[in-house]
């Protein structure tokens, strides 16, 4: 496995191989990322995993500085999983002018759900993913469903800007108790970690209720919020949306997704669950 | 020569060939475009010319509706010049949702020079060129220096977003009397056409003065404006800028460009001239 730090070297390697599948990450890899790599291997003989903590998608006061950088451990995991190239540029390589001049500007969805609490986040994601796509020139790229809104933004961007890459969604990896795998789980204290699976418990409860015929989505969301808040959670949102368009769900929709974002202590967790009715 | 109207067919053709050079145009082709095609042929065996009048780069009250559509004549010229593919999508093909959702947003230069008079123009250019680059996947793309600020925006965008394409600048084609070739010259009445070369005459006069040591750029620009206005021109701007950065010129700069934009009757003409001192 090669660890490549420069765009020039990545481009030179790219010219020597055929179809490539790509997994963009911020590193601090866990089993959820490994599922992305395994999926990528189904789409091409050559798998590139990027590791880059992208300042552009972090807001003021967010965890950019303390986000874990664990390149050696990440590389060991990726080697075992059969990735061929780790692309790990430093900030100067991707942002040589410090300030990115040209940005991909997503539509109004960037200000909803997580976007309402993280201004500029999805523009930063769209921009860095565009840059990475242009560098890696992969035929396919894998994104986890855990970041459901991010996956939606990337899919829409690729479609709308005619980017020549297939976006492959991958199911959320979960701990035995249901907690969605996330690098940010490492921030949790033991007490917080024990409490954290409650997000997924509420998602499954709400899903069961909807499958049983409940259509008062607002009531379901309020129940979740009413349970979480007294337990010390700060709930950013709980919403039922159309799974395909991310528009607020109508009672007649068949493809739904429940999305939740909540903070426990200093850690912000997100999760979601899809429903077909 | 193939005329291709759909993205799907273009992508299918693209898979069958090696290196491609690309010339994006809005059609109504003239000798200036042919110079772009000839330059493109030096860069690849396969040349794609796109013809698409891009609504997104026209402002309210601009000439989108009356912009000449002359596909058959354009195709005949391109065939003679050795282009292999004409990509001529209709609006629904490039903008299937009518409104483009994801846009490439250029930095502050988009609001200067022509951008000050055409709000949103360079964002529209950057976005459609990004889409066309993603569709055509050319190794090189040729742009005329006549649209100097556009060339600057495209070059900066490609660099900043790491797009895998080489941008090739091509010198401005001119009529015998110096007028820069432009599709919009076709709007000129006989009287206006006779007056139009005065733009280039002023550019050469200013260039000669600077080469002779004049460094009062503002005075030179004011002289030009003072000559043009009484003759019926409405001058949008005359400016001396750094040729590499498009920042306002310093007296110590060695690479300069004088840019001018002015309206005569209902027609807006632009031109520029580079100076090495």
Tab-separated table of N, CA, C and O in Angstrom, chain A residues 88-142:
chain	number	residue	atom	x	y	z
A	88	UNK	N	-3.004	11.309	1.594
A	88	UNK	CA	-3.041	12.086	2.841
A	88	UNK	C	-2.304	13.410	2.641
A	88	UNK	O	-1.175	13.587	3.092
A	89	UNK	N	-2.943	14.351	1.930
A	89	UNK	CA	-2.289	15.648	1.702
A	89	UNK	C	-2.307	16.489	2.977
A	89	UNK	O	-3.184	16.309	3.818
A	90	UNK	N	-1.341	17.394	3.120
A	90	UNK	CA	-1.469	18.343	4.224
A	90	UNK	C	-2.284	19.555	3.752
A	90	UNK	O	-2.689	19.635	2.591
A	91	UNK	N	-2.537	20.472	4.660
A	91	UNK	CA	-3.420	21.597	4.318
A	91	UNK	C	-2.857	22.449	3.194
A	91	UNK	O	-3.597	22.949	2.350
A	92	UNK	N	-1.540	22.632	3.195
A	92	UNK	CA	-0.918	23.476	2.164
A	92	UNK	C	-1.069	22.855	0.786
A	92	UNK	O	-1.064	23.560	-0.227
A	93	UNK	N	-1.178	21.537	0.744
A	93	UNK	CA	-1.299	20.859	-0.546
A	93	UNK	C	-2.695	21.101	-1.139
A	93	UNK	O	-2.826	21.364	-2.329
A	94	UNK	N	-3.717	21.022	-0.306
A	94	UNK	CA	-5.079	21.226	-0.828
A	94	UNK	C	-5.494	22.690	-0.829
A	94	UNK	O	-6.329	23.101	-1.639
A	95	UNK	N	-4.942	23.471	0.083
A	95	UNK	CA	-5.293	24.899	0.148
A	95	UNK	C	-4.025	25.742	0.090
A	95	UNK	O	-3.665	26.417	1.069
A	96	UNK	N	-3.337	25.753	-1.050
A	96	UNK	CA	-2.040	26.443	-1.127
A	96	UNK	C	-2.165	27.952	-0.924
A	96	UNK	O	-1.201	28.588	-0.525
A	97	UNK	N	-3.322	28.512	-1.225
A	97	UNK	CA	-3.521	29.951	-1.017
A	97	UNK	C	-4.150	30.242	0.344
A	97	UNK	O	-4.649	31.340	0.581
A	98	UNK	N	-4.148	29.252	1.232
A	98	UNK	CA	-4.778	29.310	2.551
A	98	UNK	C	-6.295	29.416	2.385
A	98	UNK	O	-7.045	28.558	2.847
A	99	UNK	N	-6.742	30.477	1.716
A	99	UNK	CA	-8.178	30.636	1.499
A	99	UNK	C	-8.543	30.018	0.147
A	99	UNK	O	-7.961	30.359	-0.887
A	100	UNK	N	-9.489	29.090	0.170
A	100	UNK	CA	-10.022	28.527	-1.069
A	100	UNK	C	-10.800	29.621	-1.801
A	100	UNK	O	-11.702	30.244	-1.236
A	101	UNK	N	-10.421	29.869	-3.078
A	101	UNK	CA	-11.037	30.980	-3.816
A	101	UNK	C	-12.368	30.596	-4.460
A	101	UNK	O	-13.329	31.347	-4.406
A	102	UNK	N	-12.384	29.451	-5.105
A	102	UNK	CA	-13.577	29.005	-5.841
A	102	UNK	C	-14.283	27.954	-5.012
A	102	UNK	O	-13.676	26.965	-4.601
A	103	UNK	N	-15.561	28.161	-4.767
A	103	UNK	CA	-16.302	27.236	-3.914
A	103	UNK	C	-17.524	26.699	-4.644
A	103	UNK	O	-18.118	27.402	-5.471
A	104	UNK	N	-17.870	25.473	-4.328
A	104	UNK	CA	-19.126	24.925	-4.827
A	104	UNK	C	-20.202	25.300	-3.822
A	104	UNK	O	-20.095	25.006	-2.628
A	105	UNK	N	-21.217	25.966	-4.328
A	105	UNK	CA	-22.255	26.507	-3.462
A	105	UNK	C	-23.520	25.660	-3.611
A	105	UNK	O	-24.172	25.695	-4.655
A	106	UNK	N	-23.875	24.883	-2.577
A	106	UNK	CA	-25.081	24.055	-2.666
A	106	UNK	C	-26.355	24.892	-2.510
A	106	UNK	O	-26.296	26.026	-2.020
A	107	UNK	N	-27.492	24.341	-2.913
A	107	UNK	CA	-28.762	25.061	-2.779
A	107	UNK	C	-29.260	25.069	-1.332
A	107	UNK	O	-28.520	24.738	-0.410
A	108	UNK	N	-30.527	25.437	-1.144
A	108	UNK	CA	-31.072	25.743	0.185
A	108	UNK	C	-30.944	24.612	1.199
A	108	UNK	O	-30.908	24.880	2.409
A	109	UNK	N	-30.848	23.366	0.758
A	109	UNK	CA	-30.724	22.259	1.709
A	109	UNK	C	-29.512	22.451	2.622
A	109	UNK	O	-29.481	21.936	3.747
A	110	UNK	N	-28.528	23.235	2.154
A	110	UNK	CA	-27.339	23.463	2.987
A	110	UNK	C	-27.645	24.229	4.270
A	110	UNK	O	-26.815	24.248	5.180
A	111	UNK	N	-28.810	24.875	4.327
A	111	UNK	CA	-29.172	25.623	5.536
A	111	UNK	C	-30.205	24.899	6.397
A	111	UNK	O	-30.703	25.453	7.376
A	112	UNK	N	-30.538	23.658	6.022
A	112	UNK	CA	-31.517	22.894	6.796
A	112	UNK	C	-30.824	21.788	7.593
A	112	UNK	O	-29.656	21.506	7.385
A	113	UNK	N	-31.593	21.146	8.483
A	113	UNK	CA	-31.097	20.019	9.284
A	113	UNK	C	-29.727	20.372	9.880
A	113	UNK	O	-29.602	21.399	10.536
A	114	UNK	N	-28.695	19.571	9.638
A	114	UNK	CA	-27.374	19.901	10.201
A	114	UNK	C	-26.880	21.270	9.749
A	114	UNK	O	-26.158	21.946	10.482
A	115	UNK	N	-27.268	21.663	8.519
A	115	UNK	CA	-26.813	22.945	7.992
A	115	UNK	C	-27.276	24.128	8.809
A	115	UNK	O	-26.608	25.161	8.860
A	116	UNK	N	-28.433	23.994	9.455
A	116	UNK	CA	-28.948	25.085	10.284
A	116	UNK	C	-28.068	25.298	11.510
A	116	UNK	O	-28.027	26.392	12.071
A	117	UNK	N	-27.380	24.239	11.929
A	117	UNK	CA	-26.532	24.320	13.118
A	117	UNK	C	-25.050	24.419	12.771
A	117	UNK	O	-24.230	24.653	13.635
A	118	UNK	N	-24.724	24.208	11.501
A	118	UNK	CA	-23.326	24.250	11.063
A	118	UNK	C	-23.232	25.091	9.787
A	118	UNK	O	-23.033	24.558	8.696
A	119	UNK	N	-23.363	26.428	9.928
A	119	UNK	CA	-23.373	27.280	8.728
A	119	UNK	C	-22.085	27.088	7.921
A	119	UNK	O	-20.996	27.068	8.487
A	120	UNK	N	-22.230	26.922	6.629
A	120	UNK	CA	-21.069	26.774	5.754
A	120	UNK	C	-20.553	25.347	5.651
A	120	UNK	O	-19.712	25.051	4.800
A	121	UNK	N	-21.048	24.464	6.511
A	121	UNK	CA	-20.520	23.091	6.543
A	121	UNK	C	-20.658	22.388	5.191
A	121	UNK	O	-19.689	21.849	4.657
A	122	UNK	N	-21.848	22.422	4.604
A	122	UNK	CA	-22.052	21.633	3.386
A	122	UNK	C	-21.372	22.261	2.168
A	122	UNK	O	-20.981	21.555	1.248
A	123	UNK	N	-21.214	23.583	2.186
A	123	UNK	CA	-20.404	24.207	1.143
A	123	UNK	C	-18.952	23.750	1.242
A	123	UNK	O	-18.306	23.458	0.231
A	124	UNK	N	-18.453	23.637	2.465
A	124	UNK	CA	-17.086	23.151	2.681
A	124	UNK	C	-16.924	21.701	2.264
A	124	UNK	O	-15.909	21.322	1.676
A	125	UNK	N	-17.942	20.894	2.553
A	125	UNK	CA	-17.912	19.486	2.129
A	125	UNK	C	-17.953	19.400	0.600
A	125	UNK	O	-17.150	18.696	-0.024
A	126	UNK	N	-18.891	20.114	-0.015
A	126	UNK	CA	-19.052	20.048	-1.476
A	126	UNK	C	-17.761	20.488	-2.169
A	126	UNK	O	-17.336	19.892	-3.164
A	127	UNK	N	-17.133	21.517	-1.631
A	127	UNK	CA	-15.928	22.049	-2.261
A	127	UNK	C	-14.760	21.074	-2.146
A	127	UNK	O	-14.076	20.786	-3.134
A	128	UNK	N	-14.534	20.532	-0.966
A	128	UNK	CA	-13.380	19.624	-0.826
A	128	UNK	C	-13.622	18.324	-1.592
A	128	UNK	O	-12.689	17.760	-2.183
A	129	UNK	N	-14.857	17.854	-1.615
A	129	UNK	CA	-15.143	16.619	-2.354
A	129	UNK	C	-14.947	16.858	-3.856
A	129	UNK	O	-14.408	16.009	-4.569
A	130	UNK	N	-15.344	18.030	-4.339
A	130	UNK	CA	-15.083	18.377	-5.746
A	130	UNK	C	-13.589	18.344	-6.042
A	130	UNK	O	-13.151	17.776	-7.051
A	131	UNK	N	-12.812	18.956	-5.164
A	131	UNK	CA	-11.350	18.968	-5.352
A	131	UNK	C	-10.810	17.531	-5.354
A	131	UNK	O	-10.030	17.147	-6.230
A	132	UNK	N	-11.229	16.747	-4.386
A	132	UNK	CA	-10.724	15.364	-4.296
A	132	UNK	C	-11.164	14.542	-5.513
A	132	UNK	O	-10.380	13.762	-6.060
A	133	UNK	N	-12.401	14.727	-5.943
A	133	UNK	CA	-12.853	14.021	-7.161
A	133	UNK	C	-11.984	14.405	-8.356
A	133	UNK	O	-11.622	13.556	-9.169
A	134	UNK	N	-11.672	15.693	-8.472
A	134	UNK	CA	-10.849	16.148	-9.598
A	134	UNK	C	-9.428	15.596	-9.520
A	134	UNK	O	-8.780	15.407	-10.551
A	135	UNK	N	-8.953	15.356	-8.328
A	135	UNK	CA	-7.598	14.824	-8.160
A	135	UNK	C	-7.575	13.312	-8.378
A	135	UNK	O	-6.742	12.791	-9.104
A	136	UNK	N	-8.528	12.623	-7.763
A	136	UNK	CA	-8.490	11.147	-7.786
A	136	UNK	C	-9.067	10.594	-9.092
A	136	UNK	O	-8.649	9.544	-9.567
A	137	UNK	N	-10.035	11.302	-9.680
A	137	UNK	CA	-10.671	10.856	-10.928
A	137	UNK	C	-11.110	9.387	-10.846
A	137	UNK	O	-10.776	8.563	-11.696
A	138	UNK	N	-11.886	9.110	-9.818
A	138	UNK	CA	-12.392	7.759	-9.612
A	138	UNK	C	-13.660	7.534	-10.431
A	138	UNK	O	-14.398	8.470	-10.723
A	139	UNK	N	-13.905	6.289	-10.763
A	139	UNK	CA	-15.150	5.933	-11.435
A	139	UNK	C	-16.296	5.818	-10.423
A	139	UNK	O	-17.462	6.009	-10.766
A	140	UNK	N	-15.953	5.457	-9.170
A	140	UNK	CA	-16.981	5.318	-8.128
A	140	UNK	C	-16.439	5.875	-6.823
A	140	UNK	O	-15.224	5.854	-6.586
A	141	UNK	N	-17.335	6.393	-5.994
A	141	UNK	CA	-16.935	6.905	-4.677
A	141	UNK	C	-17.974	6.470	-3.654
A	141	UNK	O	-19.179	6.567	-3.905
A	142	UNK	N	-17.499	5.973	-2.504
A	142	UNK	CA	-18.393	5.427	-1.483
A	142	UNK	C	-18.567	6.411	-0.327
A	142	UNK	O	-17.588	6.951	0.187
